[in-house]
PDB file of C-alpha atoms in Angstrom:
ATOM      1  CA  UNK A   1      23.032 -47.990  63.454  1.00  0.00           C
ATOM      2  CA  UNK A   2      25.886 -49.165  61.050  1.00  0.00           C
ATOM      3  CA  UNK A   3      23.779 -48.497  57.962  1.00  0.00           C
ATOM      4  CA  UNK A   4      22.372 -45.233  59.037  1.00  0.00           C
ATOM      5  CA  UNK A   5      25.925 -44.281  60.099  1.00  0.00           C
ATOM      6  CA  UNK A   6      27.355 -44.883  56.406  1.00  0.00           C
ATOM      7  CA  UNK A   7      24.243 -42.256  55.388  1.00  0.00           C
ATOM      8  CA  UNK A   8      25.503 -40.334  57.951  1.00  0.00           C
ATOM      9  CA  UNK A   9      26.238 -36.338  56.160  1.00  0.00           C
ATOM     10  CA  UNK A  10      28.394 -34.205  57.949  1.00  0.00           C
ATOM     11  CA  UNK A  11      28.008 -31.424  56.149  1.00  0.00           C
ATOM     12  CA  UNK A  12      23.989 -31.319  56.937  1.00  0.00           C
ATOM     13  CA  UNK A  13      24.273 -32.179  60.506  1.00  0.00           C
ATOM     14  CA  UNK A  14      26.252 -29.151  61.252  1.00  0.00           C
ATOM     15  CA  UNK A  15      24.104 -26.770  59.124  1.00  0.00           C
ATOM     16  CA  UNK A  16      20.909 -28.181  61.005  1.00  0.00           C
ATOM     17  CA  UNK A  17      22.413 -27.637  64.840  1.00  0.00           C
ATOM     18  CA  UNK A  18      23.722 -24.188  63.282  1.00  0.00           C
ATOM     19  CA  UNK A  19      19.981 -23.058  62.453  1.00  0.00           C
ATOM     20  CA  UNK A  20      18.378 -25.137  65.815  1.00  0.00           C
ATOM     21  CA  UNK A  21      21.366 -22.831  67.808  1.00  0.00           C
ATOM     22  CA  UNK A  22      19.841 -19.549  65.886  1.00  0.00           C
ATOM     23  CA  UNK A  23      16.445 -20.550  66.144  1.00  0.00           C
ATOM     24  CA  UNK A  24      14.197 -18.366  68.452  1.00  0.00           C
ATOM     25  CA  UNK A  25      12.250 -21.446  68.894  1.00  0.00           C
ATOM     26  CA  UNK A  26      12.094 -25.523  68.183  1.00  0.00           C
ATOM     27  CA  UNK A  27       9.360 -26.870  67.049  1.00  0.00           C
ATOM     28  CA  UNK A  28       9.297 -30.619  67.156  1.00  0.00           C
ATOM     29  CA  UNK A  29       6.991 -33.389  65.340  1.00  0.00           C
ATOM     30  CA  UNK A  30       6.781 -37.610  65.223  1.00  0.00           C
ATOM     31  CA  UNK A  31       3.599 -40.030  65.106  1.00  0.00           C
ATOM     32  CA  UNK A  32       3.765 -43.310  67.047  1.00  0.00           C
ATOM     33  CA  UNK A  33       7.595 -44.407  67.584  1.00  0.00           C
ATOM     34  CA  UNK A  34       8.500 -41.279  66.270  1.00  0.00           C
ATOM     35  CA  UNK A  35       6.838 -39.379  68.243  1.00  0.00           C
ATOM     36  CA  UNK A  36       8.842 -40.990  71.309  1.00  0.00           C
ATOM     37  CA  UNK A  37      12.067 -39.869  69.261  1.00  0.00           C
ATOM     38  CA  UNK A  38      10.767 -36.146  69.082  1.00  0.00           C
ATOM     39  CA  UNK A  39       9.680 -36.323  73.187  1.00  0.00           C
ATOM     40  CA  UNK A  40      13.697 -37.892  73.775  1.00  0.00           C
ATOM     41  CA  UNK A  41      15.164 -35.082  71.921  1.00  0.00           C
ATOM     42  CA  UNK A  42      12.561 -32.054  73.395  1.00  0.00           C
ATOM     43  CA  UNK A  43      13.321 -33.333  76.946  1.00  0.00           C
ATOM     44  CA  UNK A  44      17.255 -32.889  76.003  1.00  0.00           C
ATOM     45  CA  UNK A  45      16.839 -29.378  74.527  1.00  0.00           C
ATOM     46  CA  UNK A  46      15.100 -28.337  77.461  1.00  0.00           C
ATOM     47  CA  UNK A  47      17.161 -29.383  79.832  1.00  0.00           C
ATOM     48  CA  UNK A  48      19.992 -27.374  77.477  1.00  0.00           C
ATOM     49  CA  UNK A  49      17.398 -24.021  77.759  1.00  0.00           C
ATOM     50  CA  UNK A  50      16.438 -23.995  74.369  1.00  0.00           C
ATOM     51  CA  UNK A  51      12.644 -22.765  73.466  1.00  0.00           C
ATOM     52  CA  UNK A  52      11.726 -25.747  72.444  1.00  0.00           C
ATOM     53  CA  UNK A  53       8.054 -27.117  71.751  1.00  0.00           C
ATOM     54  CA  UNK A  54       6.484 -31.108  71.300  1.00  0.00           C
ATOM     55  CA  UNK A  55       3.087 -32.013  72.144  1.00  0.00           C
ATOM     56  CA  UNK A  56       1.988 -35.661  71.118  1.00  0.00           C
ATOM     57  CA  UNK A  57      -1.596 -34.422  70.557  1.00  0.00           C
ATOM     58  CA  UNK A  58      -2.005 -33.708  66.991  1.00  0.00           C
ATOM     59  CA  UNK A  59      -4.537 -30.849  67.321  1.00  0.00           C
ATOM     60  CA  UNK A  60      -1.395 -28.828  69.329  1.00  0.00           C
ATOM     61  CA  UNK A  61       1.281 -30.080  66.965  1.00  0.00           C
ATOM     62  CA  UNK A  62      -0.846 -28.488  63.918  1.00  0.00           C
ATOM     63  CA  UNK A  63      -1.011 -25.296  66.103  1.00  0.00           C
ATOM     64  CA  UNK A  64       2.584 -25.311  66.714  1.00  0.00           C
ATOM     65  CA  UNK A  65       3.368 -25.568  63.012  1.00  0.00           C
ATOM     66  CA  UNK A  66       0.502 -22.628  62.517  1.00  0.00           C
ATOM     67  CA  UNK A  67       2.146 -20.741  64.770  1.00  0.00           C
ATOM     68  CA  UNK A  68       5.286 -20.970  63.306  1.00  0.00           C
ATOM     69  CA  UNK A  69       7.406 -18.150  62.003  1.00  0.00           C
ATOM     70  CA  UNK A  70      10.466 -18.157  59.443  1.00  0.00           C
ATOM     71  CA  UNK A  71      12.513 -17.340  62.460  1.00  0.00           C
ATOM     72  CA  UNK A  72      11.839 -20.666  64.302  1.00  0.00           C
ATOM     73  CA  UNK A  73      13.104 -24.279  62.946  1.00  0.00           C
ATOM     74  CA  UNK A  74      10.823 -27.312  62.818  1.00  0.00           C
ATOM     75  CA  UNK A  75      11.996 -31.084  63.079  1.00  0.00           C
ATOM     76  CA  UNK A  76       9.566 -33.944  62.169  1.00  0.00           C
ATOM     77  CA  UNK A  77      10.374 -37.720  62.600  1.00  0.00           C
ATOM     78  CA  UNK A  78       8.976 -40.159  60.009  1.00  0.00           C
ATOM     79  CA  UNK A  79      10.100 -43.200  59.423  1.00  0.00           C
ATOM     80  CA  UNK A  80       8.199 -43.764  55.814  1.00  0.00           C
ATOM     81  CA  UNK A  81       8.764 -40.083  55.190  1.00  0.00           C
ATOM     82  CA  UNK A  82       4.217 -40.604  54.098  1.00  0.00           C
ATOM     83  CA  UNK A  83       2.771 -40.077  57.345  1.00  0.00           C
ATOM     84  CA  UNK A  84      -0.245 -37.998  56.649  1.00  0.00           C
ATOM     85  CA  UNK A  85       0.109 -35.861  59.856  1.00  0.00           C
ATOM     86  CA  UNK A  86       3.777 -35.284  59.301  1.00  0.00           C
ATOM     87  CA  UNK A  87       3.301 -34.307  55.639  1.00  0.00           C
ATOM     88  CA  UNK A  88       0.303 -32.012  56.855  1.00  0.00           C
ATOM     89  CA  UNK A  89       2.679 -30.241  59.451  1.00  0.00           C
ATOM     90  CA  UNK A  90       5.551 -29.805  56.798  1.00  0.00           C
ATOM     91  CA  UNK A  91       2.683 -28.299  54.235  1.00  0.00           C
ATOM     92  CA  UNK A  92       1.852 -25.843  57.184  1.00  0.00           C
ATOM     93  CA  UNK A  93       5.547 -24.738  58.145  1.00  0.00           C
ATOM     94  CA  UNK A  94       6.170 -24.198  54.300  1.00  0.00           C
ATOM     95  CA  UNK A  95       3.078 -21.942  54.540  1.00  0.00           C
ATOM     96  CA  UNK A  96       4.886 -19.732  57.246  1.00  0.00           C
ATOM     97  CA  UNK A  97       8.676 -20.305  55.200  1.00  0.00           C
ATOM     98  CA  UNK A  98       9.648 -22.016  58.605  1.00  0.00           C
ATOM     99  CA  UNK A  99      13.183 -23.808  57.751  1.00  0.00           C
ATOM    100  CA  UNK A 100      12.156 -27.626  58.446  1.00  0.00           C
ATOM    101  CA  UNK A 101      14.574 -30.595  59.151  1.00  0.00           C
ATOM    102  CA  UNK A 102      13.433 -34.300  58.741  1.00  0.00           C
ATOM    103  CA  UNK A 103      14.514 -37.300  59.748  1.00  0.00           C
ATOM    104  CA  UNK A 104      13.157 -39.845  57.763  1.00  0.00           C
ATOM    105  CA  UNK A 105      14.426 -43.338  55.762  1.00  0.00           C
ATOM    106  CA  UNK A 106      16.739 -42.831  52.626  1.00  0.00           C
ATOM    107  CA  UNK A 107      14.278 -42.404  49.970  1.00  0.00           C
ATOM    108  CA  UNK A 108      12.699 -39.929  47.406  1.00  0.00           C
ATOM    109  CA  UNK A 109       9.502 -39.856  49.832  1.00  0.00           C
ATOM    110  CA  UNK A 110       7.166 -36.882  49.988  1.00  0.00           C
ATOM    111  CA  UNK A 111       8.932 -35.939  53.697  1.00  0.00           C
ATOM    112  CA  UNK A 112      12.342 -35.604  52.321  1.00  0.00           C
ATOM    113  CA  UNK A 113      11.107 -33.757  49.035  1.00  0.00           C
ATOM    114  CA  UNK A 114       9.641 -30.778  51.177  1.00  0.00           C
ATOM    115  CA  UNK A 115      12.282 -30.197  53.563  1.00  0.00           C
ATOM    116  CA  UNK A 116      14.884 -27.763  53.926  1.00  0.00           C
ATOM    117  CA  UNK A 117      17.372 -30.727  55.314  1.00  0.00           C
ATOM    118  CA  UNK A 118      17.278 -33.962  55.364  1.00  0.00           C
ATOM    119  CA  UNK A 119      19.533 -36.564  58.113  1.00  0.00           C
ATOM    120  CA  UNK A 120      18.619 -40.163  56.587  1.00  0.00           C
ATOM    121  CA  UNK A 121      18.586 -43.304  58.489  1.00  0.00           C
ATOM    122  CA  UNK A 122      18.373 -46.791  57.259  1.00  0.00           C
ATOM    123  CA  UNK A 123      16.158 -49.509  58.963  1.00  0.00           C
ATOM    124  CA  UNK A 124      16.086 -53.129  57.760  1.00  0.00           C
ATOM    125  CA  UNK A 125      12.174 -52.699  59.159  1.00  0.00           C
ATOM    126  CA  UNK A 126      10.218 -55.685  57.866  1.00  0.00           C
ATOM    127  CA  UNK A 127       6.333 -54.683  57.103  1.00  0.00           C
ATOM    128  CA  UNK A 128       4.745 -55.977  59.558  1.00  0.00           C
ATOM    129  CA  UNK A 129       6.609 -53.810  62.351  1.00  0.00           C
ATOM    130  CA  UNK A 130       7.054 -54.900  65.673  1.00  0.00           C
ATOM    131  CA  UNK A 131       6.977 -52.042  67.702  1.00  0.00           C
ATOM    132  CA  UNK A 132       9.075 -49.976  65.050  1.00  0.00           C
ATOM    133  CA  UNK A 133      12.079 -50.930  66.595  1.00  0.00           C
ATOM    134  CA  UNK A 134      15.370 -50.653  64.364  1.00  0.00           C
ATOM    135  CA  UNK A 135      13.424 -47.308  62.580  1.00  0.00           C
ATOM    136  CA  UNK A 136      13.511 -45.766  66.686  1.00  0.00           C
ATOM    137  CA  UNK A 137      16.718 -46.770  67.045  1.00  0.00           C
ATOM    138  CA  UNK A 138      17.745 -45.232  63.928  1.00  0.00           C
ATOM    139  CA  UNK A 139      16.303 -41.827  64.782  1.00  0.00           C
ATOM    140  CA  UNK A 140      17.191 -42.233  68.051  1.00  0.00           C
ATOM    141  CA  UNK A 141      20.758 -42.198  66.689  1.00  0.00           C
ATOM    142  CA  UNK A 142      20.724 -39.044  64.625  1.00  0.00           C
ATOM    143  CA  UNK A 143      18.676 -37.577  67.056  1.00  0.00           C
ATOM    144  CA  UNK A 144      21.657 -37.715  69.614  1.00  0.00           C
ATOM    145  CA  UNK A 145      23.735 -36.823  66.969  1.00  0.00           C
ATOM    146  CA  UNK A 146      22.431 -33.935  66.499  1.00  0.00           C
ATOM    147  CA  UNK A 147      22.330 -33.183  69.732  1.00  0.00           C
ATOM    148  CA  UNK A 148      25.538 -33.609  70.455  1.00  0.00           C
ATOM    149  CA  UNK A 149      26.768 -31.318  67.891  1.00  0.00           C
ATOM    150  CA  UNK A 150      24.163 -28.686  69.240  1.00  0.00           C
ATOM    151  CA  UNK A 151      25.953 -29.248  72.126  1.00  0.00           C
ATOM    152  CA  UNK A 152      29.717 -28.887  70.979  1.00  0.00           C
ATOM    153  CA  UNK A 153      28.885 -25.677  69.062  1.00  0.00           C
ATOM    154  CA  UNK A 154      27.054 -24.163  72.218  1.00  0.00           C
ATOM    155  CA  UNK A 155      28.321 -25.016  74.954  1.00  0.00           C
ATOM    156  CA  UNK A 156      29.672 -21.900  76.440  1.00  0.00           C
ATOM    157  CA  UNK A 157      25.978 -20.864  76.331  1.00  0.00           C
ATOM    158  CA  UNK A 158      24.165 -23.873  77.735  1.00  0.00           C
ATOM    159  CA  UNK A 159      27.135 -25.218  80.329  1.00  0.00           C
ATOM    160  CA  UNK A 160      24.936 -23.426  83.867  1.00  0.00           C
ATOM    161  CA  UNK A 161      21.542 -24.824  82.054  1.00  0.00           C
ATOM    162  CA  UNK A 162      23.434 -28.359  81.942  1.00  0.00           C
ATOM    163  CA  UNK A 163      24.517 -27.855  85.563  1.00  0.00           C
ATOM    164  CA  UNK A 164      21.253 -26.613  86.925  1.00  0.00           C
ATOM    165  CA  UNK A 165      19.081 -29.236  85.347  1.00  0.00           C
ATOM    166  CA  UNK A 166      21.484 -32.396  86.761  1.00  0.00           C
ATOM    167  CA  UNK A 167      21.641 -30.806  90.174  1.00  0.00           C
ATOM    168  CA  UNK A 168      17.823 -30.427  90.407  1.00  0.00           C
ATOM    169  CA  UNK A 169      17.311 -34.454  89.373  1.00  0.00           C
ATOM    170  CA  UNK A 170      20.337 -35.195  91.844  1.00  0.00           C
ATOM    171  CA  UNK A 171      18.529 -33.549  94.470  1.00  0.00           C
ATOM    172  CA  UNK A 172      15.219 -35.424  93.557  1.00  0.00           C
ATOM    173  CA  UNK A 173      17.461 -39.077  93.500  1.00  0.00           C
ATOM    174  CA  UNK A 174      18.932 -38.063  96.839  1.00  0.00           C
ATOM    175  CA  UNK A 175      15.650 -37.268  98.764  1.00  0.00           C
ATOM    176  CA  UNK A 176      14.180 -40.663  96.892  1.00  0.00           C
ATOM    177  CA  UNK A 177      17.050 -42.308  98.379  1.00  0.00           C
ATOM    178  CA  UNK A 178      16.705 -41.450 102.070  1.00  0.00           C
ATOM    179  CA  UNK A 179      13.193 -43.128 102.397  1.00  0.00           C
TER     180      UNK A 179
END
């Protein structure tokens, strides 16, 4: 967290949440432990009302990304920034001049040459990964960043979608409770 906080850029953060705010809709993207990343910050924008879209199957992803339009924002998770189905997607949302953010490790890779925006992270990840764990935490990080400045910049908006979604999982802990 400490080394992907001193990547950390401002400046790009609050340009991304600007065009995810103006976005008619969200289109998100990860592989493996990325993939979990993209499902954490989809369930978040959801419960903030946001048209949002994730879909771990490839085959939907790609149609997604197809589906696209230069009026909608895409953000794909890759920790190598070479993941052949991320670099697929981000060919495809070029095709339809959709504005793409990635989150990938600080490097030239090929995910961080095609996008629009970039938030790096930093993850002493050895080769041999076990279970991708200081990479998710990473993106996990800017992820909730970004959030959170989504968030601060919008919150007059999404303040009764905030509401509504914690009093409909209150309800559900309450009734869970009384059995």
């Amino acid at each position: 967290i400490q080394m992907t906080h001193r990547l950390f850029d401002e400046e790009i953060v609050e340009t991304a949440a600007l065009h995810i705010i103006r976005a008619h809709s969200i289109k998100l993207f990860g592989v493996g432990a990325s993939g979990l990343v993209a499902c954490d910050l989809y369930q978040k924008l959801l419960r903030i009302g946001y048209n949002v879209n994730y879909a771990s199957d490839y085959h939907v992803a790609l149609t997604f990304m197809a589906t696209s339009t230069p009026k909608d924002v895409a953000i794909l998770f890759s920790n190598s920034g070479e993941t052949t189905e991320i670099l697929r997607a981000v060919d495809i949302l070029r095709q339809n001049k959709t504005p793409v953010i990635g989150i990938t490790k600080h490097s030239l890779n090929s995910l961080a040459q095609k996008c629009d925006y970039v938030l790096y992270m930093d993850s002493p990840e050895i080769y041999k990964r076990s279970g991708a764990t200081s990479s998710r935490i990473a993106q996990l990080f800017l992820s909730d960043i970004l959030f959170t400045t989504i968030a601060n910049h919008d919150y007059s908006n999404i303040e009764d979608y905030l509401e509504k979604s914690y009093s409909v999982i209150q309800s559900l802990t309450k009734k869970n409770n009384e059995r």
